[in-house]
Coordinates of C-alpha atoms in Angstrom, one line a residue:
M165 CA 216.3 139.9 -70.8
S166 CA 213.7 142.0 -68.8
S167 CA 210.1 141.4 -69.5
S168 CA 209.4 144.7 -70.5
A169 CA 212.0 144.0 -73.4
R170 CA 210.3 141.1 -74.6
S171 CA 206.7 142.9 -74.5
Y172 CA 205.2 143.1 -77.5
T173 CA 201.8 143.0 -78.1
S174 CA 200.5 139.7 -80.1
S175 CA 197.5 141.8 -82.3
S176 CA 199.9 144.4 -83.4
S177 CA 202.9 142.2 -84.4
R178 CA 200.7 139.7 -86.1
S179 CA 199.1 142.5 -88.2
S180 CA 202.3 143.9 -89.0
V181 CA 203.2 140.5 -91.0
S182 CA 199.6 139.6 -92.1
G183 CA 200.4 141.1 -95.6
F184 CA 203.8 140.2 -96.0
S185 CA 203.3 138.0 -99.1
S186 CA 202.2 141.2 -101.3
I187 CA 204.7 143.8 -100.3
S188 CA 204.7 147.2 -102.6
S189 CA 207.8 148.6 -103.5
N190 CA 207.0 151.9 -101.5
T191 CA 206.4 150.2 -98.3
H192 CA 208.9 147.5 -98.8
D193 CA 211.3 149.0 -95.9
A194 CA 208.8 149.5 -93.5
V195 CA 207.6 146.4 -93.5
Q196 CA 210.6 144.9 -93.3
D197 CA 211.5 146.4 -90.3
R198 CA 207.8 145.4 -88.9
N199 CA 208.9 142.1 -89.8
M200 CA 212.1 141.8 -88.0
Q201 CA 210.5 143.4 -85.1
F202 CA 208.1 140.7 -85.1
I203 CA 210.7 137.9 -85.2
W204 CA 212.7 139.3 -82.7
W205 CA 209.6 139.9 -80.6
I206 CA 208.8 136.2 -81.2
A207 CA 212.5 134.7 -80.5
N208 CA 212.8 136.8 -77.2
R209 CA 209.4 135.4 -76.2
L210 CA 210.2 131.7 -77.2
T211 CA 213.4 131.3 -75.6
S212 CA 212.3 133.1 -72.2
Y213 CA 212.0 131.0 -69.2
D214 CA 208.5 132.8 -68.1
E215 CA 206.1 130.1 -68.5
E216 CA 203.3 132.6 -69.4
M217 CA 205.4 134.3 -72.1
H218 CA 206.1 130.8 -73.5
K219 CA 202.6 129.7 -73.4
E220 CA 201.4 132.7 -75.4
I221 CA 203.8 132.3 -78.0
L222 CA 202.7 128.6 -78.4
D223 CA 199.1 129.3 -78.4
D224 CA 198.9 132.1 -80.7
F225 CA 201.8 131.5 -83.3
F226 CA 202.3 127.6 -83.2
M227 CA 199.9 125.3 -85.2
P228 CA 198.4 122.4 -83.4
D229 CA 200.4 120.1 -84.8
A230 CA 203.5 121.9 -84.9
K231 CA 206.7 119.7 -84.5
Y232 CA 209.9 120.4 -82.6
I233 CA 213.1 119.1 -83.5
H234 CA 216.0 118.9 -81.2
P235 CA 219.3 116.9 -81.1
A236 CA 218.1 114.7 -78.8
L237 CA 214.1 114.2 -79.6
T238 CA 211.5 114.6 -81.6
I239 CA 207.9 115.6 -80.6
E240 CA 204.9 117.0 -81.9
G241 CA 201.9 119.0 -80.7
R242 CA 201.9 122.5 -78.7
Y243 CA 201.0 120.6 -75.4
N244 CA 204.0 118.3 -75.8
I245 CA 206.4 121.4 -76.6
R246 CA 205.2 122.8 -73.3
K247 CA 205.8 119.4 -71.5
V248 CA 209.6 119.5 -72.7
F249 CA 209.9 123.1 -71.9
R250 CA 209.2 122.6 -68.4
V251 CA 211.5 119.8 -68.0
W252 CA 214.4 121.8 -69.7
T253 CA 213.5 124.7 -67.4
S254 CA 213.6 122.7 -64.3
L255 CA 216.8 121.5 -65.1
N256 CA 218.8 124.4 -66.4
K257 CA 218.7 127.7 -64.6
D258 CA 219.8 130.6 -67.0
E259 CA 217.9 131.6 -70.1
P260 CA 219.7 131.6 -73.9
E261 CA 220.8 134.9 -75.4
V262 CA 219.3 135.6 -78.7
T263 CA 222.7 137.2 -81.0
N264 CA 221.2 137.3 -84.4
I265 CA 218.3 136.5 -86.7
V266 CA 217.8 136.0 -90.3
F267 CA 213.9 135.9 -91.7
D268 CA 212.7 135.9 -95.1
G269 CA 209.3 136.1 -94.2
H270 CA 208.8 132.3 -94.3
T271 CA 212.0 131.0 -92.8
A272 CA 213.9 132.6 -89.5
I273 CA 217.3 131.2 -88.4
I274 CA 217.8 132.6 -84.7
S275 CA 221.3 132.5 -83.9
L276 CA 221.5 132.1 -79.8
V277 CA 224.0 131.1 -77.1
Q278 CA 222.7 128.4 -74.7
N279 CA 223.8 129.2 -71.2
L280 CA 224.4 125.6 -69.5
R281 CA 224.0 126.2 -65.6
P282 CA 222.4 123.2 -64.0
R283 CA 220.5 124.0 -61.0
L284 CA 222.0 121.2 -59.1
F285 CA 225.7 122.5 -59.9
P286 CA 225.1 126.4 -60.2
L287 CA 228.8 127.2 -60.3
L288 CA 229.1 125.0 -63.6
H289 CA 228.4 127.3 -66.5
L290 CA 228.9 126.7 -70.3
Q291 CA 228.0 128.9 -73.1
V292 CA 226.8 126.6 -76.4
P293 CA 226.2 128.3 -79.8
A294 CA 223.5 127.3 -80.8
T295 CA 220.6 127.7 -84.0
T296 CA 217.1 127.6 -83.7
T297 CA 214.9 127.6 -87.4
L298 CA 211.5 128.3 -87.4
H299 CA 209.1 127.7 -90.6
F300 CA 206.1 129.8 -91.1
K301 CA 203.0 128.9 -93.0
D302 CA 200.5 131.3 -93.9
T303 CA 196.9 130.8 -92.6
P304 CA 193.6 132.9 -92.5
A305 CA 194.7 133.9 -89.0
G306 CA 198.0 135.3 -90.2
P307 CA 201.7 133.5 -90.4
M308 CA 201.7 130.2 -88.2
I309 CA 205.0 128.3 -87.0
Y310 CA 204.7 124.6 -87.9
S311 CA 208.2 123.7 -87.3
Q312 CA 210.8 124.3 -84.7
Q313 CA 214.5 122.9 -84.9
D314 CA 217.3 123.4 -82.7
S315 CA 220.8 122.8 -83.7
W316 CA 223.7 122.2 -81.3
T317 CA 227.1 121.7 -83.0
L318 CA 229.7 119.5 -81.5
E319 CA 232.4 122.1 -82.4
G320 CA 230.3 124.5 -80.0
I321 CA 229.6 122.0 -77.1
V322 CA 233.3 121.1 -77.1
Q323 CA 234.6 124.8 -77.0
S324 CA 232.7 125.7 -74.1
M325 CA 234.0 123.4 -72.0
P326 CA 237.2 125.0 -70.8
L327 CA 239.8 122.3 -70.4
L328 CA 238.3 120.1 -73.3
G329 CA 237.9 123.2 -75.6
W330 CA 241.5 124.1 -75.0
W331 CA 242.8 120.8 -75.7
Y332 CA 240.3 120.2 -79.0
D333 CA 241.9 123.5 -80.2
H334 CA 245.3 123.1 -79.7
V335 CA 246.1 119.3 -79.4
V336 CA 243.1 117.4 -81.7
R337 CA 242.8 120.2 -84.4
N338 CA 246.4 120.1 -84.6
I339 CA 247.1 116.6 -84.9
L340 CA 244.0 116.1 -87.2
G341 CA 245.7 119.0 -89.5
T342 CA 249.0 117.1 -89.6
V343 CA 247.3 113.8 -90.5
L344 CA 245.2 114.9 -93.1
T345 CA 247.8 117.1 -94.4
S346 CA 250.2 114.3 -94.5
A347 CA 247.4 112.1 -96.4
G348 CA 246.9 114.9 -98.7
G349 CA 250.5 114.7 -99.4
F350 CA 250.2 110.7 -99.8
L351 CA 247.4 111.0 -102.1
H352 CA 249.4 113.7 -104.2
T353 CA 252.2 111.9 -104.4
A354 CA 250.0 108.5 -105.6
N355 CA 248.1 110.6 -107.9
Q356 CA 251.2 111.6 -109.5
T357 CA 252.7 107.8 -109.5
T358 CA 249.3 106.7 -111.2
G359 CA 249.4 109.3 -113.9
Y360 CA 253.2 108.7 -114.5
L361 CA 252.3 104.6 -114.7
Q362 CA 249.4 105.1 -116.6
F363 CA 251.7 107.3 -119.2
R364 CA 254.2 105.3 -119.2
A365 CA 251.7 102.2 -120.2
E366 CA 250.3 103.9 -122.7
E367 CA 253.6 104.4 -124.1
V368 CA 254.5 100.9 -124.1
Q369 CA 251.1 100.0 -125.4
K370 CA 251.8 102.6 -128.4
L371 CA 255.2 101.0 -128.8
S372 CA 254.1 97.4 -128.8
T373 CA 251.4 98.2 -131.3
E374 CA 253.8 99.8 -133.4
I375 CA 256.3 96.8 -133.5
I376 CA 253.1 94.4 -133.7
E377 CA 251.9 96.4 -137.0
K378 CA 255.7 96.6 -138.3
S379 CA 256.4 92.9 -137.6
S380 CA 253.3 92.0 -139.4
A381 CA 254.2 94.3 -142.3
E382 CA 257.3 92.6 -142.6
I383 CA 256.1 89.3 -142.0
Q384 CA 253.7 89.8 -144.7
S385 CA 256.1 91.3 -147.0
R386 CA 258.6 88.4 -146.8
S387 CA 255.4 86.1 -147.2
K388 CA 254.7 87.8 -150.5
E389 CA 258.3 87.3 -151.4
M390 CA 258.5 83.8 -150.4
T391 CA 255.5 82.8 -152.3
L392 CA 256.9 84.6 -155.2
K393 CA 259.9 82.7 -155.3
A394 CA 257.9 79.5 -154.6
H395 CA 255.7 80.1 -157.6
T396 CA 259.1 80.9 -159.9
M397 CA 260.4 77.7 -158.8
V398 CA 257.4 75.7 -159.4
D399 CA 257.4 77.2 -163.0
Q400 CA 261.2 76.5 -163.3
A401 CA 260.6 72.8 -162.4
K402 CA 257.4 72.7 -164.4
D403 CA 259.7 73.7 -167.6
T404 CA 262.5 71.7 -166.6
V405 CA 260.2 68.7 -166.1
E406 CA 258.7 69.5 -169.5
K407 CA 261.9 69.8 -171.5
R408 CA 263.4 66.4 -169.7
V409 CA 260.1 64.6 -170.8
A410 CA 260.2 66.1 -174.3
S411 CA 263.7 64.9 -174.2
A412 CA 262.8 61.5 -173.3
R413 CA 260.1 61.5 -175.8
E414 CA 262.8 62.1 -178.5
E415 CA 265.3 59.4 -177.2
V416 CA 262.2 56.7 -177.2
E417 CA 261.2 58.0 -180.7
K418 CA 264.9 57.6 -181.9
M419 CA 265.4 53.9 -180.3
R420 CA 262.3 53.0 -181.9
Q421 CA 263.3 54.2 -185.4
L422 CA 266.7 52.1 -184.6
M423 CA 264.9 48.9 -183.8
R424 CA 262.5 49.0 -186.5
P425 CA 263.2 46.2 -189.4
T426 CA 265.0 47.1 -192.8
G427 CA 265.4 44.9 -195.7
N428 CA 265.0 41.1 -195.8
P429 CA 263.9 39.8 -192.4
K430 CA 264.7 36.3 -193.1
A431 CA 268.4 37.3 -193.0
I432 CA 267.7 37.9 -189.4
T433 CA 266.1 35.0 -188.7
G434 CA 269.1 32.5 -189.3
K435 CA 267.2 29.7 -190.9
D436 CA 268.4 29.9 -194.6
A437 CA 271.8 29.9 -193.1
A438 CA 271.6 26.6 -191.6

């Protein structure tokens, strides 16, 4: 992108968002447009390989202890961020291209395409989708950036490589899709089988409980019957014994009556007869 397209005075851009925390309903759309112009201006200068533009953004809109987070590193401070910028621009030839920005007044999500063209191998050119997230904080001097986070997806890196991207799209994804589909089918079958077995186990448990309860009821009923019969037999035996005891007593009494002496006792001794 040309320098004229990236030019936007810092004083006017800062004034355009100095009051974005308290927006009236009548000027909301206008302020929203100015905020978007401001964030596009920030993004274009921040991604420029012009060191003066990048330095201006760091000095004017980054807090002194701002943090920069990258998939490969994390640093703090504007001076250290400039060092990383210099190393990156010395290794890579082409600037990234900003494709879209979403900004709510405090957080900006910048979608861009990183043009990877190493200076040592200029014929190699890879375009990797990436995302830069800027976090703003309200300060007396206006909105300031306290954090910048760059994100590169593995999918974007793989798809940026011609042969590897084709292999990833047509081979890896198809294989993984087949594997995951088969695994999903297996899990579905396993879940169904588990559910069926659990259902049958509940039925068996219920049936066992019913059998135990029924058997217990029958055992209790038979036990009561046997107890009742035993009591009856005991009572009958008791009556029989009592009757036999009474009969025996009568027989004994009769024997006593027969053996009791009657008339002259001397006739029994036999002394007079001698």
